Amino acid sequence: MGQTERTARLGTASVSRLLFKLSVPAMGGMLIQSTYNIVDSIFVGHYSHLGLAAVGLCFPIQILMMVITAGVGVGTSSLLSRTLGAQKNDLANNIALHSFIFFIFFSVATFFVGCYGSHFLLSFFVKDEQLLAMAVDYLRIILMGSIFLQFPMVLSDILRAEGNTFIPMLAMFIGAFINIALDPFLIFGWWIFPAMGVKGAALATVFSRIVNSSFAFFILFFGKNQIKLNLRYFSFNWKIYLDIFKVGIPIALIQLFAGVTFAGANRILGGYGAGALAVMNLYFKLHSLIMMPLHGLGRGLMPIVGYNFGHKKPERIVQAMKSSFILGTAICVLGFIVMRFFSVPILRLFGLEGEVLNIGETALIACSYGMPFTAVVMLGGMAFQALGNGFPSMFSSLIRQVLVLLPAMWFLSNKFGLEALWYAMPLGAIVSFCLMLFLLWTVFPKKLKAIA
């Protein structure tokens, strides 16, 4: 099977234009996804700030659920782009099938965890029975529908590996539109529907992802793609999983660190009441709104880096990274301006008033100072992943989230109180920025020299 024009352009087209063409759809898709998360939180926040806190309590467990999804998805995408760059197309199809089969078994396991383990998992974080009951209702539905939450991600990673970022964006748009449209009907009980609160938010999410999955599934099986999920290409090989996990395990650990950090932050903030927990949940949603376009830029960068690594063109890799760093830093500076100077209007969108609004304003202003340092950390890590080395980004994440952020939150909370606690966020960002610069200066050139 020959390469499609879309795949071949990764090694021939102008790098700046190619990065733009690949990143804009990916950024749009990520922005749509993050906007859905924000709108979902707005609806839940207007239902009750207790509901917002309940959803926030579930977030660490959702991160843990997505640990494997993100790790295997990015590992698959990295391996596929390098394999396509080496023009081993039948092997690329076999890799995609291995990833798909893995997620079928993983989704079955997650379903049973949702059925029987939701109360047990959440009881570690909260003792308030009303808050616990709301959180259990939400988490059980999310985990039981996990197959439909995971498949759009892995299918999109497969499509991005061949340079197709438009279809994943379109799939995300369809899912987000349905989710936002369903939210008020299921949360507040509009029209013929009963008011279900946070259960309604979870059901809207799962149903929208069913539609999302169906669309992506159809495109991958029947569309004009370089990669086809056709069983005639399947030949089981443990080495494929080892190559996927070589990149995927560090990515999974990064997600795991994020889950541990959020769980630890919930534990620390729990002593300040549901208002502080709600603000933490909102901060992460707003942070993701800014990070999603950056993540989309990285998703455009990865197939360029991976393909040209396999095609032995290091100069195109360097050019793509420089362009992405400039654009990514501009996105982060814009995020800093929005969070620093428009915190109160943003928080009022979520129905926050009084003391909770004051907590939120302090939090957003303090956390905003870390934004300008984020682009190099995220994009540098994704470039390493595309080369098949996920450990630099894992190491950077470990230092920032586990060894700096959580201890700093605990120390600042105990020494100076809630207002000072939020400054742990920019501290962690600055430390990880310095570390990533060191890795890009010392480790990355060695990877490029090997293929020069």
Coordinates of C-alpha atoms in Angstrom, one line a residue:
M1 CA 0.0 0.0 0.0
G2 CA 1.5 3.3 -1.1
Q3 CA 1.4 6.5 1.0
T4 CA -1.4 9.0 0.6
E5 CA -0.6 12.5 -0.4
R6 CA -1.7 13.7 3.1
T7 CA 0.9 11.4 4.7
A8 CA 3.7 12.1 2.3
R9 CA 3.4 15.9 2.8
L10 CA 4.8 15.4 6.3
G11 CA 8.2 15.0 4.8
T12 CA 8.0 17.5 1.9
A13 CA 5.7 20.5 2.6
S14 CA 6.8 23.8 4.0
V15 CA 7.3 23.2 7.8
S16 CA 5.6 26.4 8.9
R17 CA 2.6 26.0 6.7
L18 CA 2.4 22.3 7.5
L19 CA 2.5 23.0 11.2
F20 CA -0.3 25.6 10.8
K21 CA -2.5 23.2 8.7
L22 CA -2.1 20.4 11.2
S23 CA -2.3 22.4 14.3
V24 CA -5.3 24.7 13.6
P25 CA -7.8 21.7 13.3
A26 CA -6.2 20.1 16.4
M27 CA -6.3 23.3 18.3
G28 CA -9.9 23.8 17.3
G29 CA -10.8 20.3 18.4
M30 CA -9.1 20.7 21.8
L31 CA -10.6 24.2 22.3
I32 CA -14.1 22.7 21.5
Q33 CA -13.4 19.9 24.0
S34 CA -12.3 22.3 26.7
T35 CA -15.2 24.7 26.0
Y36 CA -17.6 21.8 26.5
N37 CA -15.9 21.2 29.9
I38 CA -16.3 24.8 30.9
V39 CA -20.0 25.0 29.8
D40 CA -20.7 21.7 31.6
S41 CA -19.2 23.2 34.8
I42 CA -21.3 26.4 34.3
F43 CA -24.5 24.3 34.2
V44 CA -23.5 22.3 37.2
G45 CA -22.3 25.4 39.1
H46 CA -25.7 27.0 38.6
Y47 CA -27.4 23.8 39.7
S48 CA -25.4 24.0 43.0
H49 CA -21.8 24.7 44.0
L50 CA -22.0 21.4 46.0
G51 CA -22.5 19.7 42.7
L52 CA -19.5 21.5 41.3
A53 CA -17.4 20.2 44.2
A54 CA -18.8 16.7 43.7
V55 CA -17.7 16.7 40.1
G56 CA -14.3 18.0 41.1
L57 CA -13.9 15.1 43.6
C58 CA -14.3 12.7 40.7
F59 CA -11.7 14.4 38.6
P60 CA -8.6 12.6 40.0
I61 CA -10.3 9.3 39.4
Q62 CA -11.2 10.3 35.9
I63 CA -7.6 11.3 35.3
L64 CA -6.5 7.9 36.6
M65 CA -9.0 6.2 34.2
M66 CA -7.5 8.3 31.3
V67 CA -3.9 7.5 32.3
I68 CA -3.8 4.4 30.3
T69 CA -5.9 5.9 27.5
A70 CA -3.6 8.8 27.0
G71 CA -0.4 6.7 27.4
V72 CA -1.4 4.1 24.9
G73 CA -3.0 6.6 22.5
V74 CA 0.1 8.9 22.4
G75 CA 2.4 5.9 22.3
T76 CA 0.4 4.5 19.4
S77 CA 0.5 7.8 17.5
S78 CA 4.2 8.2 18.0
L79 CA 5.0 4.7 16.8
L80 CA 2.6 5.0 13.8
S81 CA 4.1 8.3 12.6
R82 CA 7.6 7.0 12.8
T83 CA 6.5 3.8 11.0
L84 CA 4.8 5.7 8.2
G85 CA 7.9 7.9 7.9
A86 CA 9.9 4.7 7.3
Q87 CA 7.2 3.7 4.7
K88 CA 6.2 0.5 6.5
N89 CA 2.5 0.8 5.9
D90 CA 1.3 -2.8 6.6
L91 CA 3.1 -2.7 9.9
A92 CA 1.4 0.7 10.7
N93 CA -2.0 -1.0 10.2
N94 CA -1.1 -3.9 12.4
I95 CA 0.0 -1.4 15.1
A96 CA -3.4 0.4 15.0
L97 CA -5.2 -2.9 15.4
H98 CA -3.1 -3.9 18.4
S99 CA -4.0 -0.6 20.1
F100 CA -7.7 -1.0 19.2
I101 CA -7.9 -4.5 20.7
F102 CA -6.1 -3.4 23.8
F103 CA -8.8 -0.7 24.5
I104 CA -11.6 -3.2 24.2
F105 CA -10.3 -5.2 27.1
F106 CA -9.4 -2.1 29.1
S107 CA -12.9 -0.7 28.7
V108 CA -14.5 -3.9 30.1
A109 CA -12.3 -3.6 33.2
T110 CA -13.2 0.0 33.7
F111 CA -16.9 -0.8 33.4
F112 CA -16.7 -3.2 36.4
V113 CA -14.7 -0.7 38.5
G114 CA -17.5 1.8 37.9
C115 CA -20.2 -0.7 38.8
Y116 CA -18.7 -1.9 42.1
G117 CA -15.9 0.5 43.1
S118 CA -17.1 4.1 42.8
H119 CA -18.2 4.5 46.5
F120 CA -15.1 2.8 47.8
L121 CA -12.8 5.1 45.7
L122 CA -14.5 8.4 46.6
S123 CA -14.8 7.6 50.3
F124 CA -11.0 8.3 50.6
F125 CA -11.5 11.9 49.7
V126 CA -14.7 13.1 51.5
K127 CA -16.8 12.1 54.5
D128 CA -19.8 14.5 53.9
E129 CA -22.6 12.0 53.0
Q130 CA -24.5 14.4 50.7
L131 CA -21.4 15.4 48.8
L132 CA -20.2 11.7 48.6
A133 CA -23.6 10.6 47.3
M134 CA -23.6 13.2 44.5
A135 CA -20.0 12.3 43.5
V136 CA -20.8 8.5 43.4
D137 CA -23.8 9.1 41.2
Y138 CA -21.6 11.1 38.7
L139 CA -18.6 8.8 38.8
R140 CA -20.5 5.5 38.4
I141 CA -22.1 6.7 35.1
I142 CA -18.8 8.0 33.8
L143 CA -16.9 4.8 34.4
M144 CA -19.6 2.5 33.2
G145 CA -19.7 4.5 29.9
S146 CA -15.9 4.6 29.8
I147 CA -15.7 2.6 26.5
F148 CA -17.3 5.6 24.7
L149 CA -15.1 8.1 26.5
Q150 CA -11.9 6.3 25.6
F151 CA -12.5 5.2 22.0
P152 CA -12.8 8.7 20.5
M153 CA -9.4 9.5 22.0
V154 CA -7.5 6.5 20.6
L155 CA -9.3 6.6 17.2
S156 CA -8.3 10.3 16.9
D157 CA -4.7 9.5 17.9
I158 CA -4.5 7.0 15.0
L159 CA -5.9 9.5 12.5
R160 CA -3.5 12.2 13.7
A161 CA -0.5 9.9 13.2
E162 CA -1.0 10.1 9.4
G163 CA -1.5 13.9 9.5
N164 CA -5.3 13.9 9.6
T165 CA -6.3 16.5 12.3
F166 CA -9.5 17.7 10.7
I167 CA -11.6 14.6 11.3
P168 CA -10.7 14.4 15.1
M169 CA -11.7 18.1 15.4
L170 CA -15.0 17.4 13.6
A171 CA -15.7 14.4 15.9
M172 CA -15.0 16.5 19.0
F173 CA -17.3 19.3 17.7
I174 CA -20.1 16.8 17.2
G175 CA -19.7 15.3 20.7
A176 CA -19.3 18.7 22.4
F177 CA -22.4 20.2 20.6
I178 CA -24.6 17.3 21.7
N179 CA -23.2 17.4 25.2
I180 CA -23.9 21.1 25.7
A181 CA -27.3 20.8 24.1
L182 CA -28.3 17.9 26.4
D183 CA -26.9 19.4 29.7
P184 CA -29.8 21.8 30.6
F185 CA -32.4 19.2 29.8
L186 CA -30.9 16.5 32.0
I187 CA -29.4 18.7 34.8
F188 CA -32.4 21.1 35.3
G189 CA -35.2 18.9 34.0
W190 CA -36.3 20.9 31.0
W191 CA -39.2 19.7 28.8
I192 CA -40.1 16.1 29.4
F193 CA -36.9 15.2 31.3
P194 CA -36.6 14.9 35.1
A195 CA -34.1 17.1 36.9
M196 CA -31.1 14.8 37.6
G197 CA -28.4 17.2 38.6
V198 CA -24.9 15.8 38.4
K199 CA -26.3 12.4 37.1
G200 CA -27.7 14.3 34.2
A201 CA -24.4 15.9 33.4
A202 CA -22.7 12.5 33.4
L203 CA -25.4 11.0 31.2
A204 CA -25.1 13.9 28.7
T205 CA -21.4 13.3 28.6
V206 CA -21.7 9.5 27.9
F207 CA -24.4 9.9 25.3
S208 CA -22.5 12.6 23.4
R209 CA -19.4 10.3 23.3
I210 CA -21.4 7.5 21.9
V211 CA -22.2 9.7 18.9
N212 CA -18.6 10.9 18.8
S213 CA -17.2 7.3 18.9
S214 CA -19.6 6.1 16.2
F215 CA -18.5 8.9 13.8
A216 CA -14.7 8.4 14.3
F217 CA -15.2 4.6 14.1
F218 CA -17.0 4.9 10.8
I219 CA -14.3 7.2 9.3
L220 CA -11.5 5.0 10.4
F221 CA -13.1 1.8 9.0
F222 CA -14.6 3.2 5.8
G223 CA -12.8 6.5 5.1
K224 CA -10.0 7.1 2.6
N225 CA -7.2 6.8 5.2
Q226 CA -3.6 5.6 5.1
I227 CA -4.4 3.4 8.1
K228 CA -7.2 0.9 8.0
L229 CA -8.6 -1.2 10.9
N230 CA -8.7 -4.3 8.7
L231 CA -8.2 -7.7 10.4
R232 CA -6.3 -9.1 7.4
Y233 CA -3.4 -6.9 8.5
F234 CA -3.4 -8.3 12.1
S235 CA -0.5 -10.5 13.3
F236 CA -0.1 -10.5 17.0
N237 CA 3.3 -9.3 18.1
W238 CA 4.3 -8.5 21.7
K239 CA 7.1 -6.2 20.4
I240 CA 4.4 -3.8 19.1
Y241 CA 3.0 -3.4 22.7
L242 CA 6.5 -2.9 24.0
D243 CA 7.2 -0.1 21.5
I244 CA 3.9 1.5 22.3
F245 CA 4.5 1.3 26.1
K246 CA 8.0 2.7 25.7
V247 CA 6.4 6.0 25.0
G248 CA 3.0 5.3 26.6
I249 CA 4.2 4.4 30.1
P250 CA 5.9 7.7 30.7
I251 CA 2.8 9.5 29.3
A252 CA 0.6 7.4 31.6
L253 CA 2.8 8.3 34.6
I254 CA 2.5 12.0 33.7
Q255 CA -1.3 11.6 33.8
L256 CA -0.9 9.6 37.0
F257 CA 1.1 12.4 38.6
A258 CA -1.6 14.8 37.6
G259 CA -4.2 12.6 39.3
V260 CA -2.1 12.3 42.4
T261 CA -1.6 16.0 42.5
F262 CA -5.3 16.7 42.1
A263 CA -6.2 14.2 44.8
G264 CA -3.6 15.6 47.1
A265 CA -4.8 19.1 46.4
N266 CA -8.4 18.0 47.2
R267 CA -7.1 16.6 50.5
I268 CA -5.4 19.8 51.4
L269 CA -8.3 22.1 50.3
G270 CA -10.9 19.9 51.9
G271 CA -10.1 21.5 55.2
Y272 CA -11.2 24.9 53.8
G273 CA -14.7 23.6 52.8
A274 CA -16.6 23.0 49.6
G275 CA -16.0 26.5 48.3
A276 CA -12.2 26.0 48.0
L277 CA -12.8 22.6 46.4
A278 CA -15.1 24.2 43.8
V279 CA -12.6 26.9 43.0
M280 CA -9.8 24.2 42.5
N281 CA -12.1 22.4 40.1
L282 CA -12.8 25.6 38.2
Y283 CA -9.1 26.5 38.0
F284 CA -8.3 23.2 36.4
K285 CA -11.1 23.7 33.9
L286 CA -10.0 27.2 33.0
H287 CA -6.4 26.1 32.9
S288 CA -7.4 23.3 30.5
L289 CA -9.3 25.8 28.3
I290 CA -6.0 27.6 27.7
M291 CA -3.9 24.4 27.5
M292 CA -6.1 22.7 25.0
P293 CA -5.1 24.9 22.1
L294 CA -1.5 24.4 23.2
H295 CA -2.1 20.7 23.3
G296 CA -3.6 20.9 19.8
L297 CA -0.5 22.7 18.6
G298 CA 1.6 19.8 20.1
R299 CA -0.7 17.3 18.3
G300 CA 0.2 19.1 15.0
L301 CA 3.9 19.1 15.9
M302 CA 4.1 15.3 16.8
P303 CA 3.4 13.8 13.4
I304 CA 5.9 16.2 11.8
V305 CA 8.6 15.3 14.3
G306 CA 7.9 11.6 14.2
Y307 CA 7.6 11.3 10.4
N308 CA 10.8 13.3 9.8
F309 CA 12.6 11.3 12.4
G310 CA 11.7 8.1 10.5
H311 CA 12.5 9.9 7.2
K312 CA 15.9 11.1 8.7
K313 CA 15.4 14.9 8.2
P314 CA 16.5 16.5 11.5
E315 CA 16.5 20.0 10.1
R316 CA 12.7 19.9 9.6
I317 CA 12.3 18.7 13.2
V318 CA 14.2 21.7 14.5
Q319 CA 12.3 24.2 12.3
A320 CA 9.0 22.8 13.4
M321 CA 9.9 23.0 17.1
K322 CA 11.1 26.6 16.9
S323 CA 7.8 27.7 15.2
S324 CA 5.7 25.8 17.7
F325 CA 7.5 27.3 20.7
I326 CA 6.9 30.9 19.4
L327 CA 3.2 30.3 18.8
G328 CA 2.7 28.3 22.0
T329 CA 4.3 31.0 24.1
A330 CA 2.0 33.6 22.5
I331 CA -1.0 31.5 23.5
C332 CA 0.2 31.2 27.1
V333 CA 0.8 34.9 27.4
L334 CA -2.7 35.6 26.2
G335 CA -3.9 33.1 28.8
F336 CA -2.0 34.9 31.5
I337 CA -3.7 38.2 30.5
V338 CA -7.2 36.7 30.6
M339 CA -6.7 35.0 34.0
R340 CA -4.9 37.9 35.6
F341 CA -7.2 40.7 34.6
F342 CA -10.6 39.2 34.0
S343 CA -10.9 36.7 36.9
V344 CA -14.0 38.1 38.5
P345 CA -16.2 38.2 35.4
I346 CA -15.1 34.7 34.5
L347 CA -15.9 33.4 38.0
R348 CA -19.4 35.0 37.9
L349 CA -20.2 33.0 34.8
F350 CA -20.2 29.9 37.1
G351 CA -22.6 31.5 39.6
L352 CA -19.9 32.2 42.2
E353 CA -20.6 35.0 44.7
G354 CA -19.5 36.2 48.1
E355 CA -16.7 34.4 49.9
V356 CA -16.3 31.7 47.2
L357 CA -15.9 34.5 44.6
N358 CA -13.2 36.1 46.7
I359 CA -11.4 32.7 47.0
G360 CA -11.6 32.2 43.3
E361 CA -10.3 35.7 42.4
T362 CA -7.2 35.2 44.7
A363 CA -6.6 31.7 43.2
L364 CA -6.8 32.7 39.5
I365 CA -4.6 35.8 39.9
A366 CA -1.9 33.8 41.8
C367 CA -2.0 30.8 39.4
S368 CA -1.9 33.0 36.3
Y369 CA 1.8 33.9 36.9
G370 CA 2.8 30.4 35.9
M371 CA 1.1 30.5 32.5
P372 CA 3.9 32.0 30.3
F373 CA 6.3 29.2 31.3
T374 CA 4.0 26.4 30.2
A375 CA 4.5 26.3 26.4
V376 CA 8.1 25.2 26.3
V377 CA 7.4 22.5 28.9
M378 CA 4.4 20.9 27.1
L379 CA 5.7 21.2 23.5
G380 CA 9.2 20.1 24.4
G381 CA 7.8 17.0 26.1
M382 CA 5.6 16.2 23.1
A383 CA 8.6 16.5 20.8
F384 CA 10.5 14.0 22.9
Q385 CA 7.4 11.7 22.8
A386 CA 7.3 11.9 19.0
L387 CA 10.9 10.7 18.9
G388 CA 10.0 7.7 20.9
N389 CA 11.3 9.0 24.2
G390 CA 8.7 9.8 26.8
F391 CA 11.0 9.9 29.8
P392 CA 12.1 13.6 29.7
S393 CA 8.5 14.8 29.9
M394 CA 7.7 12.2 32.6
F395 CA 10.7 13.4 34.6
S396 CA 9.7 17.0 34.3
S397 CA 6.2 16.3 35.3
L398 CA 7.4 14.2 38.4
I399 CA 9.5 17.1 39.6
R400 CA 6.8 19.7 39.1
Q401 CA 3.7 18.0 40.3
V402 CA 4.9 15.6 43.0
L403 CA 8.2 16.9 44.3
V404 CA 7.4 20.7 44.0
L405 CA 3.7 21.4 43.7
L406 CA 2.2 19.2 46.5
P407 CA 4.9 19.9 49.1
A408 CA 4.7 23.6 48.3
M409 CA 0.8 23.6 48.7
W410 CA 1.1 21.8 52.0
F411 CA 3.8 24.1 53.3
L412 CA 2.2 27.4 52.2
S413 CA -1.2 26.2 53.5
N414 CA 0.1 25.4 56.9
K415 CA 2.5 28.4 57.2
F416 CA 0.4 31.2 55.5
G417 CA -3.1 29.9 54.9
L418 CA -5.4 29.5 51.8
E419 CA -4.4 32.7 50.0
A420 CA -0.7 31.8 49.9
L421 CA -1.4 28.1 48.9
W422 CA -2.2 29.1 45.2
Y423 CA 1.3 30.4 44.6
A424 CA 2.5 26.8 44.6
M425 CA 1.2 26.6 41.0
P426 CA 3.5 29.2 39.4
L427 CA 6.4 27.9 41.5
G428 CA 5.9 24.4 39.9
A429 CA 5.6 25.9 36.4
I430 CA 8.9 27.8 36.7
V431 CA 10.8 24.8 38.0
S432 CA 9.6 22.5 35.2
F433 CA 10.4 25.2 32.6
C434 CA 14.0 25.4 33.8
L435 CA 14.3 21.6 33.7
M436 CA 12.8 21.3 30.2
L437 CA 15.3 23.9 28.9
F438 CA 18.1 21.8 30.3
L439 CA 16.8 18.6 28.6
L440 CA 16.3 20.4 25.3
W441 CA 19.8 21.7 25.5
T442 CA 21.5 18.5 26.5
V443 CA 19.4 15.4 25.5
F444 CA 17.5 16.4 22.4
P445 CA 20.6 17.2 20.2
K446 CA 21.9 13.7 20.8
K447 CA 18.6 12.2 19.4
L448 CA 18.9 14.3 16.3
K449 CA 22.6 13.6 15.8
A450 CA 21.8 9.8 15.7
I451 CA 19.8 10.3 12.5
A452 CA 21.7 13.2 10.9

